[in-house]
XYZ file of C-alpha atoms in Angstrom:
305
model
C 0.044 0.035 0.044
C 1.699 3.306 -1.162
C -0.726 5.562 0.775
C -2.206 5.273 4.267
C -6.004 5.505 4.110
C -5.852 8.898 5.603
C -3.577 10.087 2.902
C -5.086 8.212 -0.084
C -6.141 9.637 -3.341
C -9.779 9.762 -4.376
C -11.696 10.689 -7.594
C -13.902 13.687 -6.858
C -15.832 15.863 -9.239
C -13.600 15.097 -12.127
C -10.379 15.258 -10.408
C -8.079 12.844 -8.510
C -7.475 14.647 -5.153
C -5.881 13.940 -1.762
C -8.828 12.622 0.395
C -8.644 15.540 2.833
C -8.947 18.112 -0.135
C -12.436 16.719 -1.209
C -15.089 18.994 0.255
C -18.824 18.753 0.141
C -21.120 21.599 0.933
C -22.625 21.027 4.392
C -26.100 22.185 3.175
C -26.068 19.873 0.143
C -28.900 17.449 0.102
C -26.439 14.501 0.325
C -25.121 15.881 3.607
C -28.609 16.879 5.064
C -30.753 13.973 3.944
C -28.468 11.228 2.520
C -29.491 11.894 -1.018
C -27.117 9.703 -2.779
C -26.786 6.125 -4.473
C -23.625 4.095 -4.378
C -21.882 0.963 -5.185
C -19.332 -0.991 -3.111
C -17.201 -2.657 -5.667
C -14.702 -5.269 -4.603
C -11.343 -5.801 -6.283
C -9.075 -8.806 -5.757
C -5.324 -9.071 -6.381
C -4.287 -12.146 -8.321
C -0.752 -12.818 -7.284
C -0.002 -15.450 -9.796
C -1.059 -13.023 -12.675
C 0.111 -9.925 -10.907
C -3.149 -8.322 -11.821
C -5.862 -6.628 -9.896
C -9.412 -7.600 -10.863
C -12.654 -5.552 -10.355
C -15.517 -7.926 -9.788
C -18.753 -7.689 -11.955
C -17.875 -3.982 -12.829
C -20.645 -3.602 -15.458
C -23.261 -5.219 -13.224
C -22.482 -2.709 -10.559
C -22.683 0.087 -12.985
C -26.049 -1.200 -14.214
C -27.427 -1.193 -10.634
C -25.983 2.206 -9.800
C -27.729 3.756 -12.910
C -30.927 1.901 -11.975
C -30.784 3.281 -8.351
C -30.324 6.844 -9.659
C -33.327 6.431 -11.944
C -35.582 4.922 -9.231
C -34.719 7.738 -6.697
C -34.894 10.229 -9.495
C -31.626 11.956 -9.479
C -29.750 12.818 -12.616
C -26.877 10.671 -13.658
C -24.518 12.728 -15.869
C -22.071 9.803 -16.448
C -21.962 7.133 -19.109
C -20.791 3.542 -18.085
C -17.540 4.212 -19.822
C -16.981 7.383 -17.658
C -17.829 5.594 -14.485
C -15.299 2.812 -15.407
C -12.621 5.338 -16.347
C -12.890 7.144 -13.059
C -12.824 3.934 -11.181
C -9.727 2.644 -12.925
C -7.803 5.954 -12.845
C -8.190 6.411 -9.095
C -7.163 2.787 -8.306
C -4.101 3.154 -10.525
C -3.122 6.590 -8.926
C -2.911 4.753 -5.562
C -0.906 1.947 -7.130
C -2.916 -0.762 -5.360
C -1.682 -4.262 -5.548
C -3.907 -5.871 -2.825
C -7.597 -6.580 -2.261
C -9.793 -3.494 -2.222
C -13.314 -2.286 -1.598
C -14.192 0.757 -3.776
C -17.003 2.993 -2.909
C -18.520 4.743 -6.060
C -21.071 7.334 -5.061
C -23.527 9.632 -7.010
C -24.697 12.484 -4.740
C -26.711 15.517 -4.863
C -24.599 18.630 -4.287
C -25.745 22.249 -4.270
C -28.203 24.178 -2.167
C -31.360 22.074 -2.917
C -33.534 19.879 -0.509
C -34.596 16.362 -0.269
C -36.771 16.827 -3.406
C -33.941 17.939 -5.542
C -32.760 15.827 -8.598
C -29.410 17.579 -9.068
C -26.827 18.759 -9.487
C -25.430 15.337 -9.233
C -21.613 14.795 -8.510
C -19.491 11.749 -7.980
C -16.658 10.400 -5.811
C -14.717 7.097 -6.081
C -12.909 6.185 -2.895
C -10.911 3.003 -2.862
C -9.858 1.400 0.448
C -7.803 -1.806 1.165
C -10.026 -4.446 2.521
C -8.056 -4.852 5.598
C -8.954 -1.363 6.509
C -12.804 -1.730 6.275
C -15.074 -2.024 9.292
C -14.551 -4.693 11.820
C -17.695 -6.601 11.350
C -16.501 -7.520 7.933
C -13.572 -9.406 9.312
C -14.951 -12.005 11.679
C -14.725 -15.758 11.084
C -18.348 -16.308 12.160
C -21.338 -14.242 13.416
C -23.701 -14.563 16.485
C -26.853 -13.231 14.975
C -30.287 -12.139 16.370
C -33.552 -11.452 14.665
C -33.984 -7.658 15.253
C -37.207 -6.303 16.448
C -37.059 -3.714 13.608
C -38.691 -4.499 10.256
C -36.904 -4.168 6.920
C -37.974 -1.287 4.893
C -40.644 -2.304 2.337
C -41.259 -1.830 -1.353
C -44.224 0.565 -0.707
C -42.315 2.618 1.903
C -38.518 2.962 1.002
C -37.679 0.441 -1.554
C -34.829 -1.902 -0.605
C -34.007 -2.150 -4.387
C -32.470 1.284 -4.381
C -28.845 1.239 -3.048
C -28.972 4.550 -1.490
C -27.352 6.042 1.642
C -30.572 6.882 3.352
C -31.753 3.214 3.321
C -28.920 2.178 5.595
C -30.424 4.071 8.559
C -32.778 1.119 8.591
C -29.709 -1.318 8.822
C -28.352 0.911 11.441
C -31.340 0.405 13.802
C -30.988 -3.370 13.593
C -27.187 -3.449 13.764
C -27.101 -1.166 16.903
C -29.763 -3.048 18.537
C -27.808 -6.339 17.977
C -24.606 -4.856 19.281
C -26.405 -3.494 22.503
C -27.646 -7.039 23.126
C -24.213 -8.789 22.704
C -24.729 -9.956 19.179
C -22.396 -9.448 16.054
C -25.245 -8.472 13.802
C -28.902 -9.211 13.015
C -31.455 -10.571 10.551
C -34.444 -8.597 9.536
C -38.008 -9.702 9.029
C -40.074 -7.965 6.380
C -43.372 -6.301 6.903
C -45.116 -9.699 6.710
C -42.916 -11.325 9.365
C -40.927 -13.330 6.895
C -37.107 -13.466 6.597
C -35.521 -10.649 4.645
C -31.783 -9.880 4.942
C -29.023 -8.686 7.255
C -27.792 -5.025 7.561
C -26.039 -4.519 4.088
C -25.933 -8.305 3.473
C -28.084 -11.064 2.061
C -28.980 -14.224 3.922
C -28.554 -17.853 2.860
C -29.311 -21.076 4.825
C -28.686 -24.749 4.140
C -31.126 -27.513 4.856
C -30.641 -31.039 3.835
C -27.947 -29.963 1.437
C -30.216 -27.492 -0.352
C -29.150 -23.769 -0.525
C -32.152 -21.461 0.465
C -32.358 -17.747 0.251
C -35.315 -15.198 0.377
C -37.043 -14.063 -2.898
C -36.423 -10.509 -4.089
C -40.167 -9.788 -3.239
C -39.312 -10.405 0.311
C -37.688 -6.933 0.698
C -34.298 -7.912 -0.444
C -31.632 -5.838 -2.167
C -30.980 -7.014 -5.784
C -27.549 -8.087 -4.618
C -24.686 -8.820 -7.004
C -22.959 -11.086 -4.361
C -26.204 -12.942 -3.860
C -26.627 -13.475 -7.623
C -23.039 -14.627 -7.774
C -23.462 -17.151 -4.965
C -26.556 -18.575 -6.587
C -24.717 -19.044 -9.950
C -21.702 -20.477 -8.332
C -23.575 -22.843 -6.134
C -25.549 -24.297 -9.133
C -22.291 -24.589 -11.086
C -21.015 -26.733 -8.175
C -24.052 -29.005 -8.260
C -26.034 -27.671 -5.424
C -29.787 -27.240 -5.595
C -30.785 -23.602 -4.883
C -34.267 -22.327 -3.716
C -35.171 -18.696 -3.850
C -38.394 -18.551 -1.731
C -40.082 -17.107 1.329
C -38.515 -18.275 4.699
C -40.393 -18.408 7.995
C -38.499 -17.329 11.111
C -38.642 -20.757 12.716
C -36.819 -22.206 9.714
C -33.866 -20.213 10.757
C -33.535 -22.194 14.006
C -33.599 -25.573 12.093
C -31.059 -24.686 9.572
C -27.915 -26.943 9.105
C -25.831 -23.958 8.473
C -26.224 -20.231 7.301
C -24.222 -17.257 6.173
C -24.560 -13.630 5.384
C -23.003 -12.432 2.191
C -22.215 -9.026 0.464
C -19.344 -7.309 -1.341
C -17.761 -6.121 1.992
C -18.190 -9.289 3.981
C -18.022 -11.839 1.093
C -19.572 -15.044 2.684
C -19.319 -14.919 6.407
C -20.734 -18.029 8.462
C -23.568 -17.589 10.948
C -22.696 -19.495 14.008
C -26.011 -19.091 15.965
C -29.280 -17.321 15.498
C -31.083 -16.115 18.602
C -28.667 -18.413 20.599
C -29.743 -21.479 18.376
C -26.367 -22.971 17.413
C -25.913 -23.940 13.795
C -23.524 -26.267 12.117
C -19.935 -25.721 11.202
C -20.656 -24.685 7.584
C -18.805 -27.010 5.255
C -20.818 -25.953 2.236
C -20.420 -22.268 3.249
C -16.669 -22.763 3.335
C -16.665 -24.362 -0.147
C -18.776 -21.547 -1.605
C -16.730 -18.938 -0.078
C -13.454 -20.277 -1.476
C -15.142 -20.715 -4.970
C -16.429 -17.159 -4.695
C -12.862 -15.699 -3.876
C -11.406 -17.743 -6.718
C -13.927 -16.441 -9.174
C -13.595 -12.820 -7.996
C -9.795 -12.878 -8.380
C -9.966 -14.239 -11.892
C -8.870 -17.733 -11.093
C -11.926 -19.671 -12.539
C -11.907 -19.764 -16.263
C -15.621 -20.346 -16.467
C -16.264 -17.079 -14.755
C -13.541 -14.901 -16.232
C -16.046 -12.768 -17.807
C -16.940 -11.539 -14.329
C -13.706 -9.689 -13.787
C -12.128 -6.560 -15.344
C -8.364 -6.201 -15.183
C -7.121 -2.849 -13.809
C -3.560 -2.977 -15.008
């Protein structure tokens, strides 16, 4: 790592700047109301090839543009411009390690929560080892939070926007207060939804099961990757509604996302789960695919250098 995270370079409003020189107006809608949409894009260093790969870059940009459209803010960038900004700032930092890259479209200026622009962008890479502590646990002790997941008719979980994560914060803070690592949300109908910033999978009798998108679940790229990888490995996958009591009878379970990859769930509401052999196999395959080591999924990765 050439630069410490407090001294790194980021892409901001068309320039590559020192992170401390990038300033946002305190009265901007993004500062006051969380009016932004973003992607957390993982990059993996392949030591054998001496190459850094961005994982499913085009899919992340399709979701970013879709989020901007759904929340009705202007997106002045093409996919090629989004990609160029991303690659330029990673190269500027000369990274040769695993990264998490935050790419955010935000509403600047002096508008309010109803504004649709002016829209600006920043791209901020950070080494994965410097991300939040909850993303570096070997396993998670989880509770079902008393807070319900946001719903399609209130604040759509399909939109990956900053404001949606306040819902995740409520559940996460409750879990931490009560001695857990994180939580699982139920949706407005009392069915299993997802974790804070992560999707949920469980295994029963060798079958991989995850909630449907209509159960208040983010259209997660990691979730989609896990489903495709599991099927390629010969596992049966069910995308369906899950009852709360099914959680306690699972053989194993895990939460997944760009930041946490696949992290085993050790217990749910103090019901202990299995050791997670399928989870371990899936996790290894996911990392291999994301680092460009599986030829079948080479189209998922974009070389940076």
